[in-house]
Amino acid sequence: MFVYVKWWDSTLVLFFIRLLLNMGGGGGDSSEDTAVELGDEPHVLAVDDNLIDRKLVEKLLKNSSCKVTTAENALRALDYLGLGNETLEGAVSKVNLIITDYCMPGMTGYELLKKIKESSVLKEVPVVIMSSENIPTRISQCLEEGAKMFMLKPLKQSDVKQLKWHLMKCRN
Amino acid sequence: MEVVQIQRRLVDYTKSLFMEGFLDGQFLQLQQLQDESNPDFVVEVVSLFFDDSEKLLNELTIALDQPNVDFKKVDGHVHQLKGSSSSIGAQRVKNVCIAFRNFCEVQNIEGCLTCLQQVKQEYYLVKNKLETLFRLEQQIVASGGSIPMIEMGF
């Protein structure tokens, strides 16, 4: 099943997100994760190679009371997250949510998603994929790999508000 | 000219840009994002769009001028331009980019060259329109007035 934020009734979306979260993010045991806390001001890492889109998503998130860090590609994002750094074992993730563009040069958003899900520290961090292209196989591929949501660009304020609301609700 | 008159001019001008398809609802999204903490947000983002687009148009011109055109490279640039124009609401530029990508996919050089010309035209048109819009806003602010919010029935 997949989730189109734009097209589904918000209660249905919430129901499916709850299901996805209860399934434990991809094969492992569903942990009582204390590593990811969504306080009043979640810290979001936004990854996009397009400068205008980075600026836009940053403002959208800030307007929804999120703290935002941006990265211009997947490698910079992994660097920031400290992935591949053994001393991170047992540490807590710096961010509460990662939102990434799908089409990026070098490593795509999908490949970034896979790397995050492979990490013991980061696999519980919700990942949202954005794309300007509405391709069902792409969407289901991302959701199967553990993305919490797939959003179509250009993002609007209502998309981000809905996203934050659903993620906060699921934490409670 | 009185502030009220400039405000009326701005409202009419903005509406015409929507009616003529230069801008779409996404531009309104940008305007709605602007607030006291970031009062120049729209101008900043649009300025980034101008700089970015001009770079891309140059790259496209060079890439399409090569004896052996790298269509993948061309498509990459058009994809970027499509994304940015879509994000700021520059509808006509975005629409040409869609056609442009189709020509890249089938490696049709003539189609690509035509689209390049069209996208340049549309870009310079919307650039001109937006600069006029910002000038009107500046005039209002300079006269102590406030920028009217445009209500559009989308």
Short mmCIF file of C-alpha atoms in Angstrom, two decimals:
data_model
loop_
_atom_site.label_atom_id
_atom_site.label_comp_id
_atom_site.label_asym_id
_atom_site.label_seq_id
_atom_site.Cartn_x
_atom_site.Cartn_y
_atom_site.Cartn_z
CA MET A 1 0.00 0.00 0.00
CA PHE A 2 1.18 3.49 -0.45
CA VAL A 3 0.45 6.89 0.92
CA TYR A 4 -0.26 9.91 -1.25
CA VAL A 5 -0.44 12.80 1.16
CA LYS A 6 -2.36 14.88 -1.33
CA TRP A 7 -5.03 12.39 -2.29
CA TRP A 8 -5.99 10.47 0.82
CA ASP A 9 -8.31 11.43 3.60
CA SER A 10 -6.19 12.48 6.59
CA THR A 11 -7.66 9.85 8.93
CA LEU A 12 -6.83 7.09 6.45
CA VAL A 13 -3.29 8.43 6.11
CA LEU A 14 -2.93 8.40 9.90
CA PHE A 15 -4.22 4.82 10.06
CA PHE A 16 -1.72 3.60 7.44
CA ILE A 17 1.16 5.44 9.07
CA ARG A 18 0.29 3.79 12.39
CA LEU A 19 0.32 0.41 10.60
CA LEU A 20 3.67 1.17 9.04
CA LEU A 21 5.16 2.22 12.36
CA ASN A 22 3.77 -0.88 14.12
CA MET A 23 5.39 -3.06 11.47
CA GLY A 24 8.68 -1.91 12.94
CA GLY A 25 10.37 -0.28 9.95
CA GLY A 26 11.55 -3.27 7.91
CA GLY A 27 11.98 -6.75 9.35
CA GLY A 28 13.56 -6.09 12.71
CA ASP A 29 11.92 -6.24 16.13
CA SER A 30 9.75 -3.24 16.82
CA SER A 31 11.77 -1.48 19.49
CA GLU A 32 10.45 0.89 22.14
CA ASP A 33 12.71 3.45 20.58
CA THR A 34 13.78 6.11 22.98
CA ALA A 35 16.40 7.23 20.52
CA VAL A 36 14.01 9.40 18.50
CA GLU A 37 12.13 12.04 20.45
CA LEU A 38 9.80 14.38 18.62
CA GLY A 39 9.63 17.30 21.01
CA ASP A 40 7.87 20.55 20.23
CA GLU A 41 10.65 21.57 17.86
CA PRO A 42 11.74 18.54 15.87
CA HIS A 43 15.12 18.77 14.20
CA VAL A 44 14.81 18.00 10.51
CA LEU A 45 17.58 17.27 8.02
CA ALA A 46 16.48 18.37 4.52
CA VAL A 47 18.46 17.02 1.57
CA ASP A 48 18.08 18.45 -1.95
CA ASP A 49 20.54 19.31 -4.71
CA ASN A 50 18.37 22.20 -5.95
CA LEU A 51 19.16 25.44 -4.13
CA ILE A 52 15.71 26.95 -4.60
CA ASP A 53 14.02 23.81 -3.32
CA ARG A 54 16.34 23.71 -0.30
CA LYS A 55 15.44 27.27 0.58
CA LEU A 56 11.75 26.53 0.13
CA VAL A 57 11.67 23.35 2.22
CA GLU A 58 13.71 25.07 4.91
CA LYS A 59 11.18 27.91 5.17
CA LEU A 60 8.24 25.53 5.09
CA LEU A 61 9.71 23.52 7.95
CA LYS A 62 10.69 26.60 9.97
CA ASN A 63 7.16 27.94 9.59
CA SER A 64 6.01 24.66 11.17
CA SER A 65 8.33 25.26 14.14
CA CYS A 66 11.01 22.81 13.11
CA LYS A 67 14.72 23.28 13.54
CA VAL A 68 16.28 22.72 10.10
CA THR A 69 19.65 21.62 8.78
CA THR A 70 20.06 21.37 5.00
CA ALA A 71 22.43 19.29 2.89
CA GLU A 72 22.99 19.63 -0.83
CA ASN A 73 23.56 15.95 -1.53
CA ALA A 74 23.34 12.52 0.05
CA LEU A 75 27.06 12.29 0.87
CA ARG A 76 26.96 15.57 2.79
CA ALA A 77 23.86 14.30 4.58
CA LEU A 78 25.61 11.06 5.60
CA ASP A 79 28.59 13.09 6.72
CA TYR A 80 26.41 15.28 8.91
CA LEU A 81 24.63 12.25 10.36
CA GLY A 82 27.99 10.72 11.19
CA LEU A 83 27.28 7.53 9.34
CA GLY A 84 30.16 5.11 9.05
CA ASN A 85 31.64 6.52 12.24
CA GLU A 86 32.00 3.58 14.66
CA THR A 87 32.15 5.82 17.71
CA LEU A 88 28.47 6.57 17.07
CA GLU A 89 27.33 3.15 18.31
CA GLY A 90 24.88 3.60 21.14
CA ALA A 91 24.61 7.33 20.47
CA VAL A 92 21.36 9.12 19.76
CA SER A 93 20.48 10.48 16.34
CA LYS A 94 21.00 14.24 15.90
CA VAL A 95 17.79 14.53 13.92
CA ASN A 96 14.15 13.54 14.37
CA LEU A 97 13.25 13.43 10.68
CA ILE A 98 15.03 13.27 7.35
CA ILE A 99 13.34 14.64 4.25
CA THR A 100 15.14 14.02 1.00
CA ASP A 101 14.71 14.60 -2.71
CA TYR A 102 14.68 11.43 -4.80
CA CYS A 103 16.60 12.61 -7.89
CA MET A 104 20.05 13.72 -6.86
CA PRO A 105 23.39 13.33 -8.64
CA GLY A 106 25.72 10.70 -7.21
CA MET A 107 23.66 8.97 -4.54
CA THR A 108 19.89 9.17 -4.98
CA GLY A 109 17.41 9.75 -2.18
CA TYR A 110 16.47 6.08 -2.42
CA GLU A 111 20.09 5.00 -1.89
CA LEU A 112 20.36 7.41 1.02
CA LEU A 113 17.21 5.89 2.51
CA LYS A 114 18.78 2.41 2.27
CA LYS A 115 21.96 3.57 4.00
CA ILE A 116 19.93 5.11 6.82
CA LYS A 117 17.88 1.94 7.29
CA GLU A 118 21.10 -0.11 7.46
CA SER A 119 22.37 1.95 10.37
CA SER A 120 21.55 0.74 13.89
CA VAL A 121 21.63 4.32 15.18
CA LEU A 122 19.56 5.90 12.42
CA LYS A 123 17.14 3.23 11.23
CA GLU A 124 14.35 4.45 13.52
CA VAL A 125 14.54 8.00 12.17
CA PRO A 126 11.57 8.57 9.87
CA VAL A 127 12.57 9.31 6.29
CA VAL A 128 10.34 11.17 3.84
CA ILE A 129 11.07 11.14 0.12
CA MET A 130 10.11 14.03 -2.18
CA SER A 131 9.93 14.00 -5.94
CA SER A 132 8.60 16.17 -8.74
CA GLU A 133 7.68 13.00 -10.63
CA ASN A 134 4.62 10.93 -9.79
CA ILE A 135 5.88 7.42 -10.61
CA PRO A 136 3.97 4.65 -8.75
CA THR A 137 6.83 2.11 -8.95
CA ARG A 138 9.22 4.69 -7.52
CA ILE A 139 6.80 5.47 -4.71
CA SER A 140 6.20 1.84 -3.73
CA GLN A 141 9.93 1.10 -3.97
CA CYS A 142 10.63 3.86 -1.42
CA LEU A 143 7.82 2.87 0.92
CA GLU A 144 8.90 -0.80 0.79
CA GLU A 145 12.41 0.27 1.73
CA GLY A 146 10.98 1.96 4.81
CA ALA A 147 10.23 5.56 3.84
CA LYS A 148 7.42 6.85 6.05
CA MET A 149 5.94 9.06 3.35
CA PHE A 150 6.32 10.11 -0.23
CA MET A 151 5.53 13.70 -1.14
CA LEU A 152 5.10 15.35 -4.50
CA LYS A 153 6.94 18.56 -5.28
CA PRO A 154 6.51 21.45 -5.24
CA LEU A 155 5.78 21.25 -1.52
CA LYS A 156 3.06 23.41 -0.06
CA GLN A 157 2.55 24.64 3.47
CA SER A 158 -0.41 22.27 3.94
CA ASP A 159 1.79 19.27 3.02
CA VAL A 160 4.38 20.10 5.65
CA LYS A 161 1.80 20.89 8.33
CA GLN A 162 0.07 17.59 7.66
CA LEU A 163 3.41 15.75 7.75
CA LYS A 164 4.38 17.24 11.10
CA TRP A 165 0.94 16.60 12.57
CA HIS A 166 0.98 12.94 11.59
CA LEU A 167 4.49 12.36 12.88
CA MET A 168 3.77 14.07 16.20
CA LYS A 169 0.50 12.14 16.60
CA CYS A 170 2.20 8.82 15.98
CA ARG A 171 4.87 9.57 18.58
CA ASN A 172 2.10 9.99 21.17
CA MET B 1 0.97 58.74 -7.16
CA GLU B 2 -0.95 57.90 -4.01
CA VAL B 3 -0.22 54.69 -2.15
CA VAL B 4 -3.76 53.44 -2.71
CA GLN B 5 -3.32 53.82 -6.45
CA ILE B 6 -0.03 51.91 -6.49
CA GLN B 7 -1.63 49.21 -4.34
CA ARG B 8 -4.49 48.93 -6.82
CA ARG B 9 -1.96 48.74 -9.66
CA LEU B 10 -0.07 45.97 -7.88
CA VAL B 11 -3.20 43.92 -7.30
CA ASP B 12 -4.31 44.27 -10.93
CA TYR B 13 -0.84 43.54 -12.23
CA THR B 14 -0.43 40.44 -10.09
CA LYS B 15 -3.86 39.15 -11.13
CA SER B 16 -2.97 39.63 -14.79
CA LEU B 17 0.18 37.54 -14.34
CA PHE B 18 -1.97 34.68 -13.06
CA MET B 19 -4.58 35.12 -15.76
CA GLU B 20 -1.94 35.07 -18.49
CA GLY B 21 -0.38 31.93 -17.01
CA PHE B 22 2.99 33.44 -16.14
CA LEU B 23 2.49 32.49 -12.51
CA ASP B 24 0.56 29.73 -10.79
CA GLY B 25 -0.59 28.94 -7.25
CA GLN B 26 2.90 28.03 -6.12
CA PHE B 27 3.86 31.71 -6.27
CA LEU B 28 1.09 32.43 -3.78
CA GLN B 29 2.57 29.75 -1.54
CA LEU B 30 5.85 31.67 -1.56
CA GLN B 31 4.08 34.90 -0.67
CA GLN B 32 2.24 33.19 2.17
CA LEU B 33 5.54 31.90 3.57
CA GLN B 34 6.89 35.43 3.89
CA ASP B 35 6.59 36.89 7.38
CA GLU B 36 8.19 39.39 9.77
CA SER B 37 11.06 37.01 10.53
CA ASN B 38 11.83 36.88 6.79
CA PRO B 39 10.23 39.92 5.11
CA ASP B 40 12.26 39.55 1.90
CA PHE B 41 11.73 35.84 1.44
CA VAL B 42 10.01 36.05 -1.95
CA VAL B 43 12.57 38.44 -3.43
CA GLU B 44 15.40 36.28 -2.08
CA VAL B 45 14.06 33.04 -3.50
CA VAL B 46 13.16 34.61 -6.83
CA SER B 47 16.64 36.19 -7.05
CA LEU B 48 18.15 32.76 -6.48
CA PHE B 49 15.90 31.48 -9.25
CA PHE B 50 17.14 34.21 -11.61
CA ASP B 51 20.82 33.44 -10.92
CA ASP B 52 20.32 29.71 -11.11
CA SER B 53 18.28 29.89 -14.31
CA GLU B 54 20.74 32.10 -16.12
CA LYS B 55 23.53 29.66 -15.31
CA LEU B 56 21.41 26.78 -16.55
CA LEU B 57 20.47 28.58 -19.76
CA ASN B 58 24.15 29.22 -20.45
CA GLU B 59 25.01 25.58 -19.81
CA LEU B 60 22.18 24.51 -22.09
CA THR B 61 23.33 26.78 -24.88
CA ILE B 62 26.86 25.38 -24.66
CA ALA B 63 25.70 21.77 -24.37
CA LEU B 64 23.43 22.02 -27.41
CA ASP B 65 26.16 23.69 -29.43
CA GLN B 66 28.45 20.67 -29.22
CA PRO B 67 29.12 18.51 -32.31
CA ASN B 68 28.01 15.46 -30.30
CA VAL B 69 25.26 16.55 -27.99
CA ASP B 70 25.16 14.84 -24.61
CA PHE B 71 21.38 14.58 -24.21
CA LYS B 72 21.66 13.18 -20.73
CA LYS B 73 23.55 16.27 -19.66
CA VAL B 74 21.04 18.52 -21.39
CA ASP B 75 18.17 16.67 -19.71
CA GLY B 76 19.87 17.09 -16.35
CA HIS B 77 19.96 20.85 -16.75
CA VAL B 78 16.37 21.01 -17.96
CA HIS B 79 15.28 18.87 -15.01
CA GLN B 80 16.87 21.43 -12.66
CA LEU B 81 15.23 24.33 -14.45
CA LYS B 82 11.87 22.57 -14.42
CA GLY B 83 12.21 21.97 -10.69
CA SER B 84 13.12 25.54 -9.80
CA SER B 85 10.53 27.14 -12.04
CA SER B 86 7.88 24.82 -10.64
CA SER B 87 8.89 25.64 -7.07
CA ILE B 88 8.49 29.38 -7.53
CA GLY B 89 5.37 29.16 -9.67
CA ALA B 90 6.86 30.20 -13.03
CA GLN B 91 4.30 28.13 -14.90
CA ARG B 92 5.14 28.96 -18.51
CA VAL B 93 8.84 28.27 -18.01
CA LYS B 94 7.97 24.97 -16.35
CA ASN B 95 5.69 23.96 -19.22
CA VAL B 96 8.37 24.56 -21.84
CA CYS B 97 10.75 22.46 -19.72
CA ILE B 98 8.31 19.55 -19.84
CA ALA B 99 8.29 19.65 -23.66
CA PHE B 100 12.05 20.15 -23.65
CA ARG B 101 12.61 16.97 -21.61
CA ASN B 102 10.48 14.99 -24.04
CA PHE B 103 12.74 16.08 -26.91
CA CYS B 104 15.81 15.14 -24.87
CA GLU B 105 14.41 11.69 -24.29
CA VAL B 106 14.06 11.03 -28.02
CA GLN B 107 17.32 12.87 -28.74
CA ASN B 108 15.65 15.30 -31.13
CA ILE B 109 18.16 18.11 -31.59
CA GLU B 110 15.84 20.40 -33.55
CA GLY B 111 13.13 20.06 -30.94
CA CYS B 112 15.65 20.80 -28.22
CA LEU B 113 16.94 23.90 -29.95
CA THR B 114 13.41 25.20 -30.43
CA CYS B 115 12.65 24.58 -26.77
CA LEU B 116 15.83 26.32 -25.72
CA GLN B 117 14.74 29.39 -27.60
CA GLN B 118 11.25 29.20 -26.12
CA VAL B 119 12.45 28.66 -22.57
CA LYS B 120 14.78 31.64 -22.85
CA GLN B 121 11.91 33.75 -24.11
CA GLU B 122 9.59 32.66 -21.32
CA TYR B 123 12.29 33.08 -18.73
CA TYR B 124 13.09 36.66 -19.74
CA LEU B 125 9.39 37.49 -19.91
CA VAL B 126 8.68 36.22 -16.39
CA LYS B 127 11.85 37.82 -15.09
CA ASN B 128 10.70 41.14 -16.45
CA LYS B 129 7.22 40.70 -14.99
CA LEU B 130 8.50 39.75 -11.56
CA GLU B 131 10.94 42.64 -11.48
CA THR B 132 8.06 45.00 -12.28
CA LEU B 133 6.04 43.41 -9.51
CA PHE B 134 8.84 43.84 -6.99
CA ARG B 135 9.34 47.46 -8.07
CA LEU B 136 5.67 48.18 -7.39
CA GLU B 137 6.01 46.56 -3.97
CA GLN B 138 9.06 48.68 -3.22
CA GLN B 139 7.19 51.83 -4.19
CA ILE B 140 4.36 50.94 -1.82
CA VAL B 141 6.71 50.24 1.07
CA ALA B 142 8.71 53.40 0.37
CA SER B 143 5.48 55.41 0.55
CA GLY B 144 4.71 53.89 3.93
CA GLY B 145 2.02 51.55 2.67
CA SER B 146 1.60 47.81 3.15
CA ILE B 147 1.63 45.14 0.45
CA PRO B 148 -1.92 43.96 -0.22
CA MET B 149 -2.45 40.20 -0.03
CA ILE B 150 -3.89 38.81 -3.23
CA GLU B 151 -6.91 36.55 -2.82
CA MET B 152 -7.20 34.13 -5.68
CA GLY B 153 -9.98 31.61 -6.05
CA PHE B 154 -7.92 28.51 -6.83
#
